[in-house]
mmCIF file of C-alpha atoms in Angstrom:
data_model
loop_
_atom_site.group_PDB
_atom_site.id
_atom_site.type_symbol
_atom_site.label_atom_id
_atom_site.label_comp_id
_atom_site.label_asym_id
_atom_site.label_seq_id
_atom_site.Cartn_x
_atom_site.Cartn_y
_atom_site.Cartn_z
ATOM 1 C CA UNK R 107 -42.872 27.091 -114.921
ATOM 2 C CA UNK R 108 -39.246 27.283 -113.864
ATOM 3 C CA UNK R 109 -37.966 30.343 -112.073
ATOM 4 C CA UNK R 110 -34.351 31.469 -112.077
ATOM 5 C CA UNK R 111 -31.639 29.235 -113.471
ATOM 6 C CA UNK R 112 -32.965 25.980 -112.022
ATOM 7 C CA UNK R 113 -33.346 23.284 -114.687
ATOM 8 C CA UNK R 114 -36.743 21.691 -115.141
ATOM 9 C CA UNK R 115 -36.952 18.164 -113.794
ATOM 10 C CA UNK R 116 -38.093 15.763 -116.490
ATOM 11 C CA UNK R 117 -39.375 12.391 -115.447
ATOM 12 C CA UNK R 118 -38.708 9.561 -117.878
ATOM 13 C CA UNK R 119 -41.637 8.225 -119.844
ATOM 14 C CA UNK R 120 -43.313 5.488 -117.894
ATOM 15 C CA UNK R 121 -45.949 3.056 -119.112
ATOM 16 C CA UNK R 122 -48.313 2.668 -116.161
ATOM 17 C CA UNK R 123 -50.666 0.263 -117.893
ATOM 18 C CA UNK R 124 -47.856 -2.240 -118.450
ATOM 19 C CA UNK R 125 -46.369 -1.692 -114.991
ATOM 20 C CA UNK R 126 -49.423 -2.265 -112.845
ATOM 21 C CA UNK R 127 -50.525 -5.866 -113.117
ATOM 22 C CA UNK R 128 -52.243 -8.462 -111.037
ATOM 23 C CA UNK R 129 -49.344 -9.342 -108.738
ATOM 24 C CA UNK R 130 -48.759 -6.720 -106.050
ATOM 25 C CA UNK R 131 -45.075 -7.412 -105.502
ATOM 26 C CA UNK R 132 -44.382 -7.626 -109.214
ATOM 27 C CA UNK R 133 -46.208 -4.325 -109.764
ATOM 28 C CA UNK R 134 -44.287 -2.674 -106.933
ATOM 29 C CA UNK R 135 -40.992 -3.961 -108.342
ATOM 30 C CA UNK R 136 -41.868 -2.564 -111.778
ATOM 31 C CA UNK R 137 -43.001 0.708 -110.240
ATOM 32 C CA UNK R 138 -39.586 1.027 -108.596
ATOM 33 C CA UNK R 139 -37.817 0.936 -111.984
ATOM 34 C CA UNK R 140 -34.848 3.266 -111.801
ATOM 35 C CA UNK R 141 -34.854 3.195 -107.998
ATOM 36 C CA UNK R 142 -33.787 -0.402 -107.328
ATOM 37 C CA UNK R 143 -30.149 0.386 -106.584
ATOM 38 C CA UNK R 144 -31.027 3.504 -104.614
ATOM 39 C CA UNK R 145 -33.267 1.421 -102.385
ATOM 40 C CA UNK R 146 -30.610 -1.309 -102.020
ATOM 41 C CA UNK R 147 -28.058 1.302 -100.924
ATOM 42 C CA UNK R 148 -30.623 2.701 -98.462
ATOM 43 C CA UNK R 149 -31.150 -0.776 -96.999
ATOM 44 C CA UNK R 150 -27.387 -1.356 -96.729
ATOM 45 C CA UNK R 151 -26.976 2.032 -95.044
ATOM 46 C CA UNK R 152 -29.610 1.049 -92.501
ATOM 47 C CA UNK R 153 -27.673 -2.130 -91.760
ATOM 48 C CA UNK R 154 -24.384 -0.264 -91.404
ATOM 49 C CA UNK R 155 -26.042 2.234 -89.076
ATOM 50 C CA UNK R 156 -27.275 -0.623 -86.888
ATOM 51 C CA UNK R 157 -23.795 -2.168 -86.847
ATOM 52 C CA UNK R 158 -22.251 1.171 -85.801
ATOM 53 C CA UNK R 159 -24.839 1.516 -83.035
ATOM 54 C CA UNK R 160 -24.101 -1.984 -81.762
ATOM 55 C CA UNK R 161 -20.360 -1.340 -81.905
ATOM 56 C CA UNK R 162 -20.822 1.777 -79.761
ATOM 57 C CA UNK R 163 -22.490 -0.321 -77.073
ATOM 58 C CA UNK R 164 -19.682 -2.862 -77.230
ATOM 59 C CA UNK R 165 -17.072 -0.121 -76.778
ATOM 60 C CA UNK R 166 -19.075 1.252 -73.852
ATOM 61 C CA UNK R 167 -19.158 -2.224 -72.327
ATOM 62 C CA UNK R 168 -15.376 -2.447 -72.679
ATOM 63 C CA UNK R 169 -14.994 0.959 -71.028
ATOM 64 C CA UNK R 170 -17.261 0.034 -68.121
ATOM 65 C CA UNK R 171 -15.613 -3.359 -67.629
ATOM 66 C CA UNK R 172 -12.100 -1.916 -67.793
ATOM 67 C CA UNK R 173 -12.302 1.471 -66.109
ATOM 68 C CA UNK R 174 -15.315 1.431 -63.833
ATOM 69 C CA UNK R 175 -15.058 -2.082 -62.424
ATOM 70 C CA UNK R 176 -11.566 -1.463 -61.074
ATOM 71 C CA UNK R 177 -9.977 -4.561 -62.610
ATOM 72 C CA UNK R 178 -6.197 -4.283 -62.461
ATOM 73 C CA UNK R 179 -5.151 -7.507 -64.138
ATOM 74 C CA UNK R 180 -6.304 -6.593 -67.641
ATOM 75 C CA UNK R 181 -4.503 -4.411 -70.120
ATOM 76 C CA UNK R 182 -6.248 -1.057 -70.396
ATOM 77 C CA UNK R 183 -6.893 0.746 -73.645
ATOM 78 C CA UNK R 184 -6.014 4.425 -73.268
ATOM 79 C CA UNK R 185 -9.044 6.562 -72.502
ATOM 80 C CA UNK R 186 -8.459 8.883 -75.453
ATOM 81 C CA UNK R 187 -8.643 5.902 -77.826
ATOM 82 C CA UNK R 188 -11.956 4.765 -76.365
ATOM 83 C CA UNK R 189 -13.370 8.283 -76.759
ATOM 84 C CA UNK R 190 -12.081 8.504 -80.341
ATOM 85 C CA UNK R 191 -13.581 5.124 -81.211
ATOM 86 C CA UNK R 192 -16.937 6.104 -79.679
ATOM 87 C CA UNK R 193 -16.956 9.353 -81.649
ATOM 88 C CA UNK R 194 -16.050 7.530 -84.863
ATOM 89 C CA UNK R 195 -18.885 5.023 -84.429
ATOM 90 C CA UNK R 196 -21.334 7.815 -83.529
ATOM 91 C CA UNK R 197 -20.307 9.755 -86.629
ATOM 92 C CA UNK R 198 -20.635 6.631 -88.774
ATOM 93 C CA UNK R 199 -24.068 5.891 -87.340
ATOM 94 C CA UNK R 200 -25.197 9.445 -88.056
ATOM 95 C CA UNK R 201 -23.907 9.409 -91.626
ATOM 96 C CA UNK R 202 -25.432 6.033 -92.455
ATOM 97 C CA UNK R 203 -28.765 6.920 -90.829
ATOM 98 C CA UNK R 204 -28.910 10.159 -92.801
ATOM 99 C CA UNK R 205 -28.010 8.367 -96.039
ATOM 100 C CA UNK R 206 -30.567 5.611 -95.540
ATOM 101 C CA UNK R 207 -33.406 7.981 -94.725
ATOM 102 C CA UNK R 208 -32.548 10.360 -97.570
ATOM 103 C CA UNK R 209 -32.304 7.588 -100.154
ATOM 104 C CA UNK R 210 -35.452 5.840 -98.930
ATOM 105 C CA UNK R 211 -37.356 9.144 -99.050
ATOM 106 C CA UNK R 212 -36.062 9.778 -102.572
ATOM 107 C CA UNK R 213 -37.297 6.373 -103.671
ATOM 108 C CA UNK R 214 -40.669 6.846 -102.003
ATOM 109 C CA UNK R 215 -41.187 10.274 -103.554
ATOM 110 C CA UNK R 216 -40.287 8.974 -107.011
ATOM 111 C CA UNK R 217 -42.792 6.145 -106.708
ATOM 112 C CA UNK R 218 -45.459 8.521 -105.377
ATOM 113 C CA UNK R 219 -44.947 10.831 -108.371
ATOM 114 C CA UNK R 220 -45.484 7.876 -110.672
ATOM 115 C CA UNK R 221 -48.623 6.829 -108.805
ATOM 116 C CA UNK R 222 -50.019 10.358 -108.896
ATOM 117 C CA UNK R 223 -49.369 10.577 -112.631
ATOM 118 C CA UNK R 224 -51.133 7.255 -113.127
ATOM 119 C CA UNK R 225 -54.055 8.368 -110.988
ATOM 120 C CA UNK R 226 -54.326 11.672 -112.848
ATOM 121 C CA UNK R 227 -54.241 9.862 -116.188
ATOM 122 C CA UNK R 228 -56.899 7.410 -115.000
ATOM 123 C CA UNK R 229 -59.189 10.169 -113.709
ATOM 124 C CA UNK R 230 -58.893 12.029 -117.011
ATOM 125 C CA UNK R 231 -60.010 8.963 -118.929
ATOM 126 C CA UNK R 232 -63.136 8.351 -116.840
ATOM 127 C CA UNK R 233 -66.455 9.006 -118.506
ATOM 128 C CA UNK R 234 -68.306 12.306 -118.245
ATOM 129 C CA UNK R 235 -71.136 10.467 -116.538
ATOM 130 C CA UNK R 236 -68.822 9.405 -113.709
ATOM 131 C CA UNK R 237 -67.575 12.979 -113.223
ATOM 132 C CA UNK R 238 -71.139 14.318 -113.307
ATOM 133 C CA UNK R 239 -72.339 12.098 -110.462
ATOM 134 C CA UNK R 240 -69.158 12.217 -108.317
ATOM 135 C CA UNK R 241 -68.398 15.358 -106.340
ATOM 136 C CA UNK R 242 -65.013 16.918 -107.036
ATOM 137 C CA UNK R 243 -64.144 17.233 -103.350
ATOM 138 C CA UNK R 244 -64.773 13.540 -102.739
ATOM 139 C CA UNK R 245 -62.598 12.606 -105.691
ATOM 140 C CA UNK R 246 -59.740 14.879 -104.576
ATOM 141 C CA UNK R 247 -59.942 13.760 -100.957
ATOM 142 C CA UNK R 248 -59.919 10.115 -101.868
ATOM 143 C CA UNK R 249 -57.057 10.499 -104.336
ATOM 144 C CA UNK R 250 -54.830 12.417 -101.923
ATOM 145 C CA UNK R 251 -55.584 10.203 -98.913
ATOM 146 C CA UNK R 252 -54.969 7.009 -100.906
ATOM 147 C CA UNK R 253 -51.618 8.273 -102.194
ATOM 148 C CA UNK R 254 -50.593 9.445 -98.703
ATOM 149 C CA UNK R 255 -51.583 6.057 -97.281
ATOM 150 C CA UNK R 256 -49.374 4.317 -99.809
ATOM 151 C CA UNK R 257 -46.479 6.617 -98.922
#
């Protein structure tokens, strides 16, 4: 049920039986269909965040070597430029960290939705005999803990 003007989110049809096979990596790759590029951008954002973090330490090293050591023979970069560069790298690190975590979480949630749908479909197709001998609480607890473990 959708409240207000928010559109209903429709997941594309997904064939779980064909996706999940014997090879774990191949199954995971198929399960990530539609999220490959999102995950690649998340990984690249993580790398760019690490580069920005490293660059901040290099700028700090330059500041300490130039200003705090008291060397007079080297050409000094103006202090306002060092501060501006540090702020730019800190801003870049923050943006790329946010992007990587957001995109990775989006990918993980999409995969979890697919796994939950598969699990629900599988549980519905189990025999009545299985449901009669298995307690509902055990089934729910195991299903939710397994999906959370995968996440």
